[in-house]
Structures are given as C-alpha cells and as structure tokens.
Coordinates of C-alpha atoms and ligand atoms in Angstrom, one line a residue:
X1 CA 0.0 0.0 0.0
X2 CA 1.1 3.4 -0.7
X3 CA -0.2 6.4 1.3
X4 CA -1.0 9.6 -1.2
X5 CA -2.3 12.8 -0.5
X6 CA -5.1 14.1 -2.2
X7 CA -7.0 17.3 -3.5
X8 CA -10.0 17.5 -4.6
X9 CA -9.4 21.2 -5.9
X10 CA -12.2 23.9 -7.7
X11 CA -14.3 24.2 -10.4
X12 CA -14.7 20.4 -12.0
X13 CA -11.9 19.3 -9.9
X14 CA -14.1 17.3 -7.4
X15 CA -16.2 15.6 -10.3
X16 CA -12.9 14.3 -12.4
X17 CA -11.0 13.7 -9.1
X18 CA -14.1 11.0 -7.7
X19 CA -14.3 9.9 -11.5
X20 CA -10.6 9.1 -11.2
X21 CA -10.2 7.4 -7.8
X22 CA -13.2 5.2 -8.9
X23 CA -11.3 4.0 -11.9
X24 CA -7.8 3.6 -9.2
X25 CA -9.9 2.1 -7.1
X26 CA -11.6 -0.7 -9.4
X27 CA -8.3 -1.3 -10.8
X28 CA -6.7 -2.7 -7.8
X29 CA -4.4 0.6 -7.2
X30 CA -3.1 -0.6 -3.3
X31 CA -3.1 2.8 -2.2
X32 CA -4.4 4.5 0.9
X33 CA -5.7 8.3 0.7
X34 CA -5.1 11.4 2.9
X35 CA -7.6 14.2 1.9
X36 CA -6.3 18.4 2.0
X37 CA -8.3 20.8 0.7
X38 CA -6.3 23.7 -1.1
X39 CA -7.9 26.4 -3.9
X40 CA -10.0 28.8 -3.4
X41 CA -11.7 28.7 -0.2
X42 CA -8.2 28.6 1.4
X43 CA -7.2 31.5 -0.5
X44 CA -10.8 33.5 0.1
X45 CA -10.2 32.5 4.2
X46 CA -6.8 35.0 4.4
X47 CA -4.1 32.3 3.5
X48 CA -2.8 34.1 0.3
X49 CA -0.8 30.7 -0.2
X50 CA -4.0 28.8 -1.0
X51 CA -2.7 25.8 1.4
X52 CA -2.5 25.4 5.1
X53 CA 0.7 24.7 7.2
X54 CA -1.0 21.2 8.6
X55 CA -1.8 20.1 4.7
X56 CA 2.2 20.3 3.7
X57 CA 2.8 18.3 6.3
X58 CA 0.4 15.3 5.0
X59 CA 2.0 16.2 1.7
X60 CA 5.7 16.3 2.8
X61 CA 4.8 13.2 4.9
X62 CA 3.6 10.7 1.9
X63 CA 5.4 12.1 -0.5
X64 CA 3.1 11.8 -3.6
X65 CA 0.7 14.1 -4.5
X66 CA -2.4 13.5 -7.2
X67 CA -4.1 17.3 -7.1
X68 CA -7.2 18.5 -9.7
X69 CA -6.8 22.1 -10.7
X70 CA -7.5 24.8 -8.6
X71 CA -8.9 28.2 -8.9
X72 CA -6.3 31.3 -8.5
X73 CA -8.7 33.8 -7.2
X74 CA -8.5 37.2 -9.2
X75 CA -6.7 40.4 -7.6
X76 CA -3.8 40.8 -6.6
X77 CA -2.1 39.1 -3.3
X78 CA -2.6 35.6 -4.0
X79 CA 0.6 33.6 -4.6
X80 CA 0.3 30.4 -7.3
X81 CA -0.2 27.3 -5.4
X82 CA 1.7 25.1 -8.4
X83 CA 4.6 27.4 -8.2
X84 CA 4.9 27.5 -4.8
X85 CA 4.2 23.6 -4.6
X86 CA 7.0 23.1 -7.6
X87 CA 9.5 25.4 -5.6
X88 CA 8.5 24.4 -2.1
X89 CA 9.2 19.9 -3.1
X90 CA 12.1 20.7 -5.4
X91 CA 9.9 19.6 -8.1
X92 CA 12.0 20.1 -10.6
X93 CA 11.5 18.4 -13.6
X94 CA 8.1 18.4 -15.2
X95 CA 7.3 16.1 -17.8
X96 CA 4.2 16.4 -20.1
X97 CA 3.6 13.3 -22.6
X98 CA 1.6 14.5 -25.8
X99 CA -0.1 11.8 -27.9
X100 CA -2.4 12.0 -30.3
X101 CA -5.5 9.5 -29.8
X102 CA -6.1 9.2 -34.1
X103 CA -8.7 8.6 -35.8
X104 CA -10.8 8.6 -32.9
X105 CA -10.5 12.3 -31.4
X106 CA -9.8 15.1 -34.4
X107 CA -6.1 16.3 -34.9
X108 CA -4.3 17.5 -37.8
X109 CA -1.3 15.7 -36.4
X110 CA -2.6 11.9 -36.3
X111 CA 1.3 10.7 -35.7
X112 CA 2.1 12.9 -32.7
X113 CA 4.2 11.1 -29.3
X114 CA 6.1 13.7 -27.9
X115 CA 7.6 14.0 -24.2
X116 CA 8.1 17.5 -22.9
X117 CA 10.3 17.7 -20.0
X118 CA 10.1 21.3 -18.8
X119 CA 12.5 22.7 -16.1
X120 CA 10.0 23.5 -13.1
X121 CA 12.4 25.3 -10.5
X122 CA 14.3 27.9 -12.7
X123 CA 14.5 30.9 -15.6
X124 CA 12.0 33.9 -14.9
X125 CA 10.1 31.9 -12.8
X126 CA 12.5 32.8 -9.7
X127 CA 9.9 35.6 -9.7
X128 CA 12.7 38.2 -8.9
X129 CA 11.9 41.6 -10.1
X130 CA 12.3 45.0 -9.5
X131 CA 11.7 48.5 -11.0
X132 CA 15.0 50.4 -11.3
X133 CA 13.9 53.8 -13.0
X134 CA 10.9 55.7 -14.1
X135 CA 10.8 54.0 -17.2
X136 CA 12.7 49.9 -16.4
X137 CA 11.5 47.2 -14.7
X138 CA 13.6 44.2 -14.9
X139 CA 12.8 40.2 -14.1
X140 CA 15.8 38.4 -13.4
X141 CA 16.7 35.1 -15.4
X142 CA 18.8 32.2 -13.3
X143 CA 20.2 29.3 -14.7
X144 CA 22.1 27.0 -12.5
X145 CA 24.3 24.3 -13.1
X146 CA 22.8 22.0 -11.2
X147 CA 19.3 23.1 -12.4
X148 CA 21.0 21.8 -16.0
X149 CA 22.5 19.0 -14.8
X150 CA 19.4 17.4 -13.4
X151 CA 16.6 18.1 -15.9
X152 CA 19.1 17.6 -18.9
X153 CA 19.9 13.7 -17.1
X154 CA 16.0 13.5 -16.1
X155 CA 15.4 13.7 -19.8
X156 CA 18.5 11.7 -21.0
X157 CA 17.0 9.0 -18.1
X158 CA 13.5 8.9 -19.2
X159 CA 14.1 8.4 -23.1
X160 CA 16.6 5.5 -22.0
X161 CA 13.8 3.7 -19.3
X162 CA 10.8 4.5 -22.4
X163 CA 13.1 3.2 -25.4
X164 CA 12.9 6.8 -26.7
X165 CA 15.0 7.0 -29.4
X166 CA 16.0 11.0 -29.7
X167 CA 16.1 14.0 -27.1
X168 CA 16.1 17.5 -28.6
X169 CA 17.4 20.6 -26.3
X170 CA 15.8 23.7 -27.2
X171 CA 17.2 27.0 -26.2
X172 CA 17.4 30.8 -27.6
X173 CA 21.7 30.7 -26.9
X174 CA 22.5 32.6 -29.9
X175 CA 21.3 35.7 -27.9
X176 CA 21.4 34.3 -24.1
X177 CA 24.5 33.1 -24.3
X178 CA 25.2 32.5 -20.1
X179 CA 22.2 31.3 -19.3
X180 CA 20.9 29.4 -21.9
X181 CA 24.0 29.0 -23.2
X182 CA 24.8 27.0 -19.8
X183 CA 21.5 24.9 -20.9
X184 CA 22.8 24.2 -24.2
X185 CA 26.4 23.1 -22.7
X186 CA 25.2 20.8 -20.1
X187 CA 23.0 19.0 -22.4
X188 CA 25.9 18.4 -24.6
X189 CA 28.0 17.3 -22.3
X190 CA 25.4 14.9 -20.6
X191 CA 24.3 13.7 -24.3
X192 CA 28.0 12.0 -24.5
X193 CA 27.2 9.7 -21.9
X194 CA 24.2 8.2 -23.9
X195 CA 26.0 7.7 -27.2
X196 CA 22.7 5.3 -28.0
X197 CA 20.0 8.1 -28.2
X198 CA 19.9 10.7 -30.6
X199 CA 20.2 14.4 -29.9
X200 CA 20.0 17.9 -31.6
X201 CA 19.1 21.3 -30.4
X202 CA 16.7 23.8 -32.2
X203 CA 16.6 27.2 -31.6
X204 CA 13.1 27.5 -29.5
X205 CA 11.9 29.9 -31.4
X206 CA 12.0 27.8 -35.0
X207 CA 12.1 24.7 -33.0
X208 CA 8.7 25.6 -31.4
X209 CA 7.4 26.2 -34.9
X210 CA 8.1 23.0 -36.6
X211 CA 6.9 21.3 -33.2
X212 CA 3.7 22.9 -34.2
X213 CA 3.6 21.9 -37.4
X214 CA 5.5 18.6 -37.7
X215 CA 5.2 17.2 -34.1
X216 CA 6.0 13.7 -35.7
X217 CA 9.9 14.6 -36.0
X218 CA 10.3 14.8 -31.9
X219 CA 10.2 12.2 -29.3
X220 CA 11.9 13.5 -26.6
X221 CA 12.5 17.3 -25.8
X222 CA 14.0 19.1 -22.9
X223 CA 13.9 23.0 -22.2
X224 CA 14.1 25.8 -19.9
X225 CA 11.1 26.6 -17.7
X226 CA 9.5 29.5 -19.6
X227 CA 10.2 27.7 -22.9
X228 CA 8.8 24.9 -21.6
X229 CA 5.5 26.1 -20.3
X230 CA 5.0 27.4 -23.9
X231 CA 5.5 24.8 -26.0
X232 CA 4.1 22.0 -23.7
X233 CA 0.5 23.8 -23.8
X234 CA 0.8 24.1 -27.9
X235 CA 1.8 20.4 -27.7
X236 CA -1.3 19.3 -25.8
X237 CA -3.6 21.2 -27.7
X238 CA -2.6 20.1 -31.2
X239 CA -3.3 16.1 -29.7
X240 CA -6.7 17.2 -29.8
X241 CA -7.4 19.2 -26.5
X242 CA -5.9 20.6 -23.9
X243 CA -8.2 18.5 -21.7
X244 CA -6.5 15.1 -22.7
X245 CA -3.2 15.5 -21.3
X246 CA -1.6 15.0 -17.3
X247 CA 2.0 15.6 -16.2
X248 CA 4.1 14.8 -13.4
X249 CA 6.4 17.3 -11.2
X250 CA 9.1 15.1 -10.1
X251 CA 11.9 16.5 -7.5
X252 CA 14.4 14.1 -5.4
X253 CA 11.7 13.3 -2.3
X254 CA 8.4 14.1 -3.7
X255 CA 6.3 14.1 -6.6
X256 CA 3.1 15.5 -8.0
X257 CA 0.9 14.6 -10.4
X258 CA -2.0 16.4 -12.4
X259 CA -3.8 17.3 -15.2
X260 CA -3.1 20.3 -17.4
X261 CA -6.1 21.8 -17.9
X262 CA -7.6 24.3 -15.9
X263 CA -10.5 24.4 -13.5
X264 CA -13.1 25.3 -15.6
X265 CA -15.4 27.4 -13.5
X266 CA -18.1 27.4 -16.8
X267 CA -19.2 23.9 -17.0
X268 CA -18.1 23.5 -12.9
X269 CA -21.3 21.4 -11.3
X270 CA -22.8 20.3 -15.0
X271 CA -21.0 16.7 -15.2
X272 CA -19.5 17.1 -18.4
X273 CA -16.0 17.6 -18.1
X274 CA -13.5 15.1 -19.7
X275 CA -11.7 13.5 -16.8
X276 CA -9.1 12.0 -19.1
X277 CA -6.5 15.1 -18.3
X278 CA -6.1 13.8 -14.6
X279 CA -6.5 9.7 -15.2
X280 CA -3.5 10.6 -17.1
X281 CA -1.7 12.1 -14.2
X282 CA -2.8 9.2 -11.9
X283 CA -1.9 6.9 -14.9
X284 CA 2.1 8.4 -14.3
X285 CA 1.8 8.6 -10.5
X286 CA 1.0 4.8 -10.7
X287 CA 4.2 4.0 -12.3
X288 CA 5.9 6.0 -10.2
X289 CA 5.0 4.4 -7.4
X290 CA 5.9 1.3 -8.6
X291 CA 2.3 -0.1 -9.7
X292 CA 3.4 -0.3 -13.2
X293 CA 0.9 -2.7 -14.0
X294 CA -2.2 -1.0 -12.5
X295 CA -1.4 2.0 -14.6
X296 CA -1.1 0.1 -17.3
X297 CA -4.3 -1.2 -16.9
X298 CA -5.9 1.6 -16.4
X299 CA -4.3 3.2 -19.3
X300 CA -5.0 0.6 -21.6
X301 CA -9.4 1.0 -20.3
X302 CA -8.4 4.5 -20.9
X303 CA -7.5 4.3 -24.6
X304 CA -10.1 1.2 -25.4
X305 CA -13.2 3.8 -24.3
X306 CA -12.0 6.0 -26.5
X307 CA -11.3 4.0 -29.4
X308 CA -15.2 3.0 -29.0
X309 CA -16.0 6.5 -29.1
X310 CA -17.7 6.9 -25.6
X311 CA -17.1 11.1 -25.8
X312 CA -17.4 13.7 -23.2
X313 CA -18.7 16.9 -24.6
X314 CA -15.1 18.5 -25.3
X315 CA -14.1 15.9 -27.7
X316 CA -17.2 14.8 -29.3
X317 CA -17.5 15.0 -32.9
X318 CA -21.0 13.5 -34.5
X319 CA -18.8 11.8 -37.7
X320 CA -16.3 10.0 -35.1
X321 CA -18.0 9.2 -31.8
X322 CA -20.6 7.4 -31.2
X323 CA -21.9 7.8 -27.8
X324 CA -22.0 11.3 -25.9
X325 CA -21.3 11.0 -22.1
X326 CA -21.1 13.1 -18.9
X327 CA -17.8 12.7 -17.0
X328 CA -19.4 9.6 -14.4
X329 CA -20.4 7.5 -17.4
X330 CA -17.2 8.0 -19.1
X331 CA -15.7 6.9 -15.7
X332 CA -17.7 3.6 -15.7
X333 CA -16.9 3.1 -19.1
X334 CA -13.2 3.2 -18.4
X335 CA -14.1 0.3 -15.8
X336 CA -16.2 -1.8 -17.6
X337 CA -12.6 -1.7 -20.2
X338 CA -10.4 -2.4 -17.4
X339 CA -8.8 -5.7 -18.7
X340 CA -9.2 -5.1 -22.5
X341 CA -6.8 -2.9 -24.4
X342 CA -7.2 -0.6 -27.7
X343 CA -7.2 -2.3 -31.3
X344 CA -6.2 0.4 -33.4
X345 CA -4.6 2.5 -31.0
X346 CA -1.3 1.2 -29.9
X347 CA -1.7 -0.5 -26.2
X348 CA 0.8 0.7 -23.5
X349 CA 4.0 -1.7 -21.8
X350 CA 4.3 0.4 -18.9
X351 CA 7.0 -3.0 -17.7
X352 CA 9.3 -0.6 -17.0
X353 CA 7.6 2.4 -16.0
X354 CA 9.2 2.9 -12.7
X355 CA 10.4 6.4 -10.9
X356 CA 13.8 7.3 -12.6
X357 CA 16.5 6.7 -10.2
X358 CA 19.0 9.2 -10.9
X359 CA 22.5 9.6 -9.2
X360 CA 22.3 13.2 -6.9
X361 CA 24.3 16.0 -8.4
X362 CA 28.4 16.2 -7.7
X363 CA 29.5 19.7 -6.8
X364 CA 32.5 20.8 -9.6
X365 CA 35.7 22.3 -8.2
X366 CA 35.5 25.5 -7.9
X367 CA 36.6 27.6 -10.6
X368 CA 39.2 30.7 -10.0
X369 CA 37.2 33.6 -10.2
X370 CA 39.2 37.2 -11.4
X371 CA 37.4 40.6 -11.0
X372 CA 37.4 42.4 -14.3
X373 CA 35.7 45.3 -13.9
X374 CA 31.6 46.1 -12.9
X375 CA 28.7 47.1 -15.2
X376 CA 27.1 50.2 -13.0
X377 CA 23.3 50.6 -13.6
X378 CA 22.8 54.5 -13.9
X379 CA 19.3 56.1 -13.1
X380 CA 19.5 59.2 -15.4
X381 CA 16.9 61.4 -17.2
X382 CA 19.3 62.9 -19.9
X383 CA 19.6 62.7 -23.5
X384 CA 22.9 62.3 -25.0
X385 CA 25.3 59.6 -23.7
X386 CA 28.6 61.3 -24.4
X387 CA 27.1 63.8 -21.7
X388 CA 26.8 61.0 -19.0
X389 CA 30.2 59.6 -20.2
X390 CA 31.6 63.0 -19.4
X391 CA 30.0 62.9 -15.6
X392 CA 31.3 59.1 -15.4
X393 CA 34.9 60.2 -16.4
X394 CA 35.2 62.0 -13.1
X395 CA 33.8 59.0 -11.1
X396 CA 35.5 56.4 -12.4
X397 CA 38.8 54.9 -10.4
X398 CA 42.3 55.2 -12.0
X399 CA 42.0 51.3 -12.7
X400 CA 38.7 50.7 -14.1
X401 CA 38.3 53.1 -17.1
X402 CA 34.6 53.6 -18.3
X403 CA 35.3 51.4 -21.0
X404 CA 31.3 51.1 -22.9
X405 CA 27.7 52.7 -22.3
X406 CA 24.4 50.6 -23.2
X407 CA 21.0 51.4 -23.2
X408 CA 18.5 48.3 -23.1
X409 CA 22.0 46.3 -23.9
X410 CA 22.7 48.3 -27.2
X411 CA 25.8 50.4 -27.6
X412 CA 25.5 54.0 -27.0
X413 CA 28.8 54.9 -26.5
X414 CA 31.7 55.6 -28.2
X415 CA 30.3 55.7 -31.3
X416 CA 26.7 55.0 -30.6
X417 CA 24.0 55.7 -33.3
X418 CA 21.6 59.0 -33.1
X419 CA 18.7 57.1 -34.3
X420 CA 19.1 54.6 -30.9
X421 CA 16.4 55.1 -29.1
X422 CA 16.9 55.6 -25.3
X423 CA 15.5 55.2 -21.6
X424 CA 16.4 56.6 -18.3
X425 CA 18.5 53.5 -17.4
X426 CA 22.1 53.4 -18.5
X427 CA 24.0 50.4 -17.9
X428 CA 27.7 51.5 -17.8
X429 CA 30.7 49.5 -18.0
X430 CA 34.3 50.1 -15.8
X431 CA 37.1 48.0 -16.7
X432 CA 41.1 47.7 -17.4
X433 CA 41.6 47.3 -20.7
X434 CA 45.0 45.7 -19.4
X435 CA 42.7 43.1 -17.5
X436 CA 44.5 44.5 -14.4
X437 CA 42.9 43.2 -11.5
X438 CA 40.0 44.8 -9.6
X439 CA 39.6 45.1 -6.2
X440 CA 36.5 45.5 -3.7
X441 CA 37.9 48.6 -3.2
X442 CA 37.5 50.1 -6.5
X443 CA 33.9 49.3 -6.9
X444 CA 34.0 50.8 -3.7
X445 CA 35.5 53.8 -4.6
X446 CA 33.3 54.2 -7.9
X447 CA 30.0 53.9 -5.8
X448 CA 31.2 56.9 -3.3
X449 CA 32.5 59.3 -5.7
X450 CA 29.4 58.8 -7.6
X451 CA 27.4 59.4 -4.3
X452 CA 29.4 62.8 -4.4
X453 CA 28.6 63.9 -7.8
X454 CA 25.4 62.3 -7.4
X455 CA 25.0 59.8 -10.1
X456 CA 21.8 57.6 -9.3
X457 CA 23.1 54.1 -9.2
X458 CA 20.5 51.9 -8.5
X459 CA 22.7 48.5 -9.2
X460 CA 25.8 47.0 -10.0
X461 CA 27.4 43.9 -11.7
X462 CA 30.3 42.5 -11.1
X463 CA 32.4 41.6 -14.3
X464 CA 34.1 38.3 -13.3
X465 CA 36.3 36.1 -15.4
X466 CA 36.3 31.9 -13.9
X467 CA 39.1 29.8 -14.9
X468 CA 40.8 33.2 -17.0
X469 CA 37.6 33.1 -19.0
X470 CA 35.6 36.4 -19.5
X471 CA 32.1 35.4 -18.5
X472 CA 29.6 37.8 -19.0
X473 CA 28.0 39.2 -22.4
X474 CA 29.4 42.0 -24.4
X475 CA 27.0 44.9 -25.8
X476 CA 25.1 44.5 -28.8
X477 CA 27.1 46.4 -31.4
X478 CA 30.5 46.5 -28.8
Ligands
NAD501 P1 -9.1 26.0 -18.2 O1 -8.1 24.9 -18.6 O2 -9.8 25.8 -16.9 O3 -10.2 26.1 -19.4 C1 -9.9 26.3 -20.7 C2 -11.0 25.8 -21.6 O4 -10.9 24.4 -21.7 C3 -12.4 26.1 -21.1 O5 -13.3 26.3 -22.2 C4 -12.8 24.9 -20.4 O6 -14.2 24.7 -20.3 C5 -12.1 23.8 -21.2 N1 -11.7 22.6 -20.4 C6 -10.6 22.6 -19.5 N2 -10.6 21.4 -18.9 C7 -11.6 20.7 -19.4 C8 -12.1 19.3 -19.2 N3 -11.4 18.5 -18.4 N4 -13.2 18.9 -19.8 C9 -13.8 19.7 -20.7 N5 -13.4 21.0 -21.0 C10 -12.3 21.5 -20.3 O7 -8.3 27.4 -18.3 P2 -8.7 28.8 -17.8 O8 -10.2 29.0 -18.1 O9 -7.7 29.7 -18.3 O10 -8.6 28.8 -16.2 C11 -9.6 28.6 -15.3 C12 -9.0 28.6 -13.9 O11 -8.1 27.5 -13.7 C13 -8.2 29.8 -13.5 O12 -8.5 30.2 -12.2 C14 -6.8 29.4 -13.6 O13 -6.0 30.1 -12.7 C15 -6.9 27.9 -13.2 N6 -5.8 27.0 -13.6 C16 -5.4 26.1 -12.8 C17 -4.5 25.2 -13.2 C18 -4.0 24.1 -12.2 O14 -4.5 24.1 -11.1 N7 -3.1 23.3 -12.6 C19 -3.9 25.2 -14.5 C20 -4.4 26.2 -15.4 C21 -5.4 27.1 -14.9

C-alpha cells in the first residue's frame, strides 16, 4: 500500500478527481488516501498561499501528491499554489507526454508522441523583479548548473527507461549566451554519456514552430522553464485538447501529479467535463510508485473507451464518436474496459515504468574567479550619452576606465548611433583594458565618488572572469 495525498481542488476538480479514484480504485491501485483541501476557499479565508501549514505536512509526509486544478482567485495578493508547490518539493522536472488519440479524437497531427520535460524550478520563474527607474522594470533570469545537470539527465533518463529513441534541447543561446547557453552546454556534455539516443538542439523559437507543425519529428524534448511552459500547452492542444493530457512534477523526495487543464469554473457542477487530463496524471503517479501494471491497466481502459468512441462533450464530434457522455459515465466506461486494451490505438508496456532513479548531483571544483571590472546601472533622465560619459569620467577609479555605455544592452557609447532610441536607465561599464585586476575597493571607490557627484546608481554587476575566461556578455554592437 502506498499512502497519497489528495485534493480534490475547484471548479470540475471534485467531479474528475471521484471519476478518477473510482477507476484507481476498481483497478486494484493498493493505495491509501489522505484528503487536504487547497484552492479557493483557502485563499478566500486569508491564506494568500492557498494551502495550510497542517496540509504540507500530509503532503511532505507521503510524499506523492495527485491534485485536480485549482482556482487562482483574481486580484492581486494571492501567490500560485503550483509554483509555490513546484519550488516548495524541489519539483523540478516536469514532464508532459503528448499523444495524439487518431482517428478517434480530431487532430491534424494523427502521428504525434512527444515528451516534454520542462525545467520547473528555474529561468524567470524565480519571480525576482524590481523597478529600477521611471521608465525599467527588470525580471531576473537564473540558470544554474545544477538546475541543468538534473533536468538535462531526467530527460536523457527517461528516453533511455521508455526506449525513446531521440532527445532535442531547445534553447534561444545565440542571444542568451550565459544562461541558456549554460543549458545548451550541459546538455551536450550529458548527451555523450548516452552515445545510444539521438540528440539535436533547435533554436526554441524555430524549433517551437516545426513542433507545431510537424510534431511527428520529436520524441523527446528538454527546455528551460519558460520555454517549456509554452510549448508544452501548444503540444497538448494540437493532440486534440488541452483536456486530454496529465503531467508529473518530479523533485528528489516528492512528486506530484495532475492534469493540465484548468478548473473550468463554466461547465463547474454540470457533469461534463473530460476526466481523461487527470486519469492521465494518476496513470504516471501509478508508475511511479511502482504499480506499473495498475497503470497500465488503467491506461489501456483508458485508450479502449476511446477508441469506442464513448465522448465527453469537449471531444465529441458526430462523424467519429458514437456515444456522448457526462464525465461519471465516461468513468464507468473506463471500468467496464479495465482488462481489454485498444485495437487500433497502440496499447501501452508500462514494464518498465518505474520512478527514474538518478544519481544526486556532484559539486565541480571550484573555478578561479578574477574581477574584471563592474557594469554600473545608472538612473539618469538625460539625453545624450557622451554627456553621462563626461560625468562618469570624473567618477571612475584610475584602474577601471569607463570602458562602454548601453541602453536596453545596445551600444551608445563611443560611437553610438543617433537614431538609438533611449530610456532613463544606462547600464555602464568600468574596466582595465589591461585586465588588471579589480579590487573591492575600487567598486567601492566608484559607488562613493558617484554618491558625491550624485550619479543615481541603482545597481551593480560585477564583471568576473572563472578559470581566465571572460564570462559575461558583451554589448550588442560592442
Ligand atoms: P481551463 O483549462 O480551466 O479552461 C480552458 C477551456 O478548456 C475552457 O473552455 C474549459 O471549459 C475547457 N476545459 C478545460 N478542462 C476541461 C475538461 N477537463 N473537460 C472539458 N473541458 C475542459 O483554463 P482557464 O479558463 O484559463 O482557467 C480557469 C481557472 O483554472 C483559472 O482560475 C486558472 O488560474 C486555473 N488554472 C489552474 C491550473 C491548475 O490548477 N493546474 C492550471 C491552469 C489554470
């Protein structure tokens, strides 16, 4: 028996979580459920979180986690529950299988089986931002090694368990070279040690259109979180629906699994929502627990009542289905199939669809790290940038020359272009041509003597080189 938490969530949550549990439940699933409520009514009784202190215990305690979708009130105030759950566990890779169920529910992509396996911890969700002028407001991106390491394995890991044959990275490093260039690295490195699966990378933003248009040509792919949560709603809706797919959120201790789909507050109550997103998730919580063939079982009822074209509302189509059902029927359908599997749909091995065991990340040597120089973000409401160079002149330390003036990253100064248009926020860059080394001291030294000319700035970067190697980015025409 294993003991999983619950949640019954808003909106059609509670129907397709008791349509789900029935089918666990008549399927033999040896598991034993603790109950927490989370959503709304949490939210709308002062706990901005959406989920009490006692219920992450119970979660924390069993470890796995099978939640409908819940309603984020509107307003400001209230913090994301998934994010906060994601963050919170370590969750960090999420991994979204999209197939297409052709002939039998409408796609123009009747070949489609792709895995997306979206970083869950990382990238612009760190939620760190801050307005710096009038006019800027800046969100800050981190990438960390170990963030790489372990989603770029995770993915490497599951096409190897699956008998995928081909993982493809997609990243935008031809302008983000650091951070996704740090993605694109690590997954090239990692790739080596599975010489037998394919790999490539696509840029995300041509890589995300042929996934749209050619799904067929990807099996496997693995990408940042932002990219990720993009492309893995596009890939769920061309299967057919958006309501057809579950994912998992998988960290090092705990796990949690759901559907995609929202909570659908409009057809909340009727009966009539597809309950196929979060079988789905239950179907990979199953194998992750070890009950490989329960969920395979269950998945196989799954595809079977499809295939004999018992459709909720969402999915029916009078030239392909043949009977129209509310989400409880669909339910008992999916038990009466328990045992048989799909004839024309291809019937899932789930033999070895256990949880990935994957080793826990080394910590590299450290690196020598040099200080360069520091980019100094200015605050300032003028014009012309060879007049701010002129103010920085007197501010800057013998040692660190201004060396470079950007505005939104683009070149100003020297030899910036009239036509550039600027902001009030100048990011300004000190540093020995000589690559003589900084101190503390100088930065220092730069921040006072701006405090006495009064020079606005509201942040700094240091400029480090690791291992003698300049790493940060240059400015666009520099
Ligand atoms: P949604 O996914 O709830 O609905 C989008 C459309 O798909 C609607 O037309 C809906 O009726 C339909 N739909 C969704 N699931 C369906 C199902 N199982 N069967 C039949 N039709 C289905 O997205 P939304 O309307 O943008 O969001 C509604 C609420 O859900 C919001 O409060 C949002 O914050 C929340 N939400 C929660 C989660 C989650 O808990 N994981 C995810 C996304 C959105």
């Amino acid at each position: 028996m294993t003991r999983i938490t619950i949640a019954k969530g808003d909106g059609i949550g509670p129907e397709i979580m008791d349509a789900t549990l029935n089918i666990l439940i008549a399927a033999g699933a040896q598991i034993e459920i603790d109950e927490i409520e989370v959503g709304e009514k949490v939210y709308l009784s002062g706990i901005t979180s959406g989920i009490k202190d006692e219920s992450w215990d119970i979660i924390r305690n069993n470890k796995v986690f099978l939640k409908a979708p819940i309603t984020t009130p509107q307003g400001g105030g209230y913090k994301s529950l998934n994010v906060t759950t994601r963050k919170f566990l370590g969750l960090y890779a999420n991994v979204r299988p999209c197939v297409s169920f052709y002939p039998f529910i409408s796609t123009k992509h009747p070949k489609m089986d792709v895995v997306i396996v979206r970083e869950n911890e990382e990238d612009l969700y760190a939620g760190i931002e801050h307005q710096q002028t009038d006019e800027v407001v800046q969100c800050l991106k981190l990438i960390s090694r170990p963030g790489c390491e372990k989603i770029v394995r995770y993915a490497f890991e599951y096409a190897k368990q699956y008998g995928r044959k081909k993982v493809t990275c997609m990243t935008k490093d031809n302008i983000m070279k650091q951070t996704d260039g740090l993605f694109r690295e690590v997954f090239n490195e990692i790739a080596k040690e599975y010489s037998e699966i394919e790999n490539e990378h696509w840029i995300i933003d041509i890589g995300s259109a042929k996934l749209a248009d050619t799904p067929e040509d990807f099996d496997v792919i693995v990408t940042l979180n932002l990219y990720g949560d993009v492309i893995s709603d596009i890939a769920a809706q061309i299967t057919g629906s958006v309501g057809l797919a579950g994912s998992s959120n998988i960290g090092e201790e705990c796990a949690m699994f759901e559907a995609i789909h929202g909570s659908a507050p409009m057809i909340a109550g009727k009966g009539i929502a597809n309950p196929t997103g979060l079988i789905e998730g239950a179907v990979l919580m199953l194998n992750h627990i070890g009950q490989s063939s329960v969920a395979q079982k269950v998945k196989n009822a799954l595809l079977k009542t499809i295939e004999d074209g018992v459709h909720t509302a969402d999915i029916y189509n009078p030239s392909i289905s043949k009977r129209k059902v509310g989400t409880k029927e669909f339910s008992e359908a999916v038990i009466n199939n328990l045992g048989s599997e799909p004839s024309t749909l291809m019937a899932v091995d789930f033999k070895n669809g256990a949880a990935l065991k994957l080793p826990p990340y080394i910590k590299k040597a450290q690196k020598q790290k040099t200080l360069l120089g520091v980019d100094a973000f200015v605050h300032w409401n003028g014009t012309d940038p060879n007049e701010l160079a002129q103010m920085l002149h007197e501010i800057n330390p013998e040692v660190m020359p201004l060396k470079m003036i950007t505005n939104r990253g683009i070149k100003v100064w020297p030899n910036g272009f009239k036509e550039t248009f600027c902001t009030d926020h100048w990011r300004c860059r000190f540093q020995n041509p000589e690559k003589e080394i900084i101190t503390k001291e100088d930065l220092l030294t730069l921040l006072s003597n701006a405090l006495g000319k009064n020079i606005d700035i509201v942040k700094t970067e240091n400029l480090y080189a690791f291992d003698g190697k300049p790493s940060f980015s240059l400015g666009q025409g520099q």
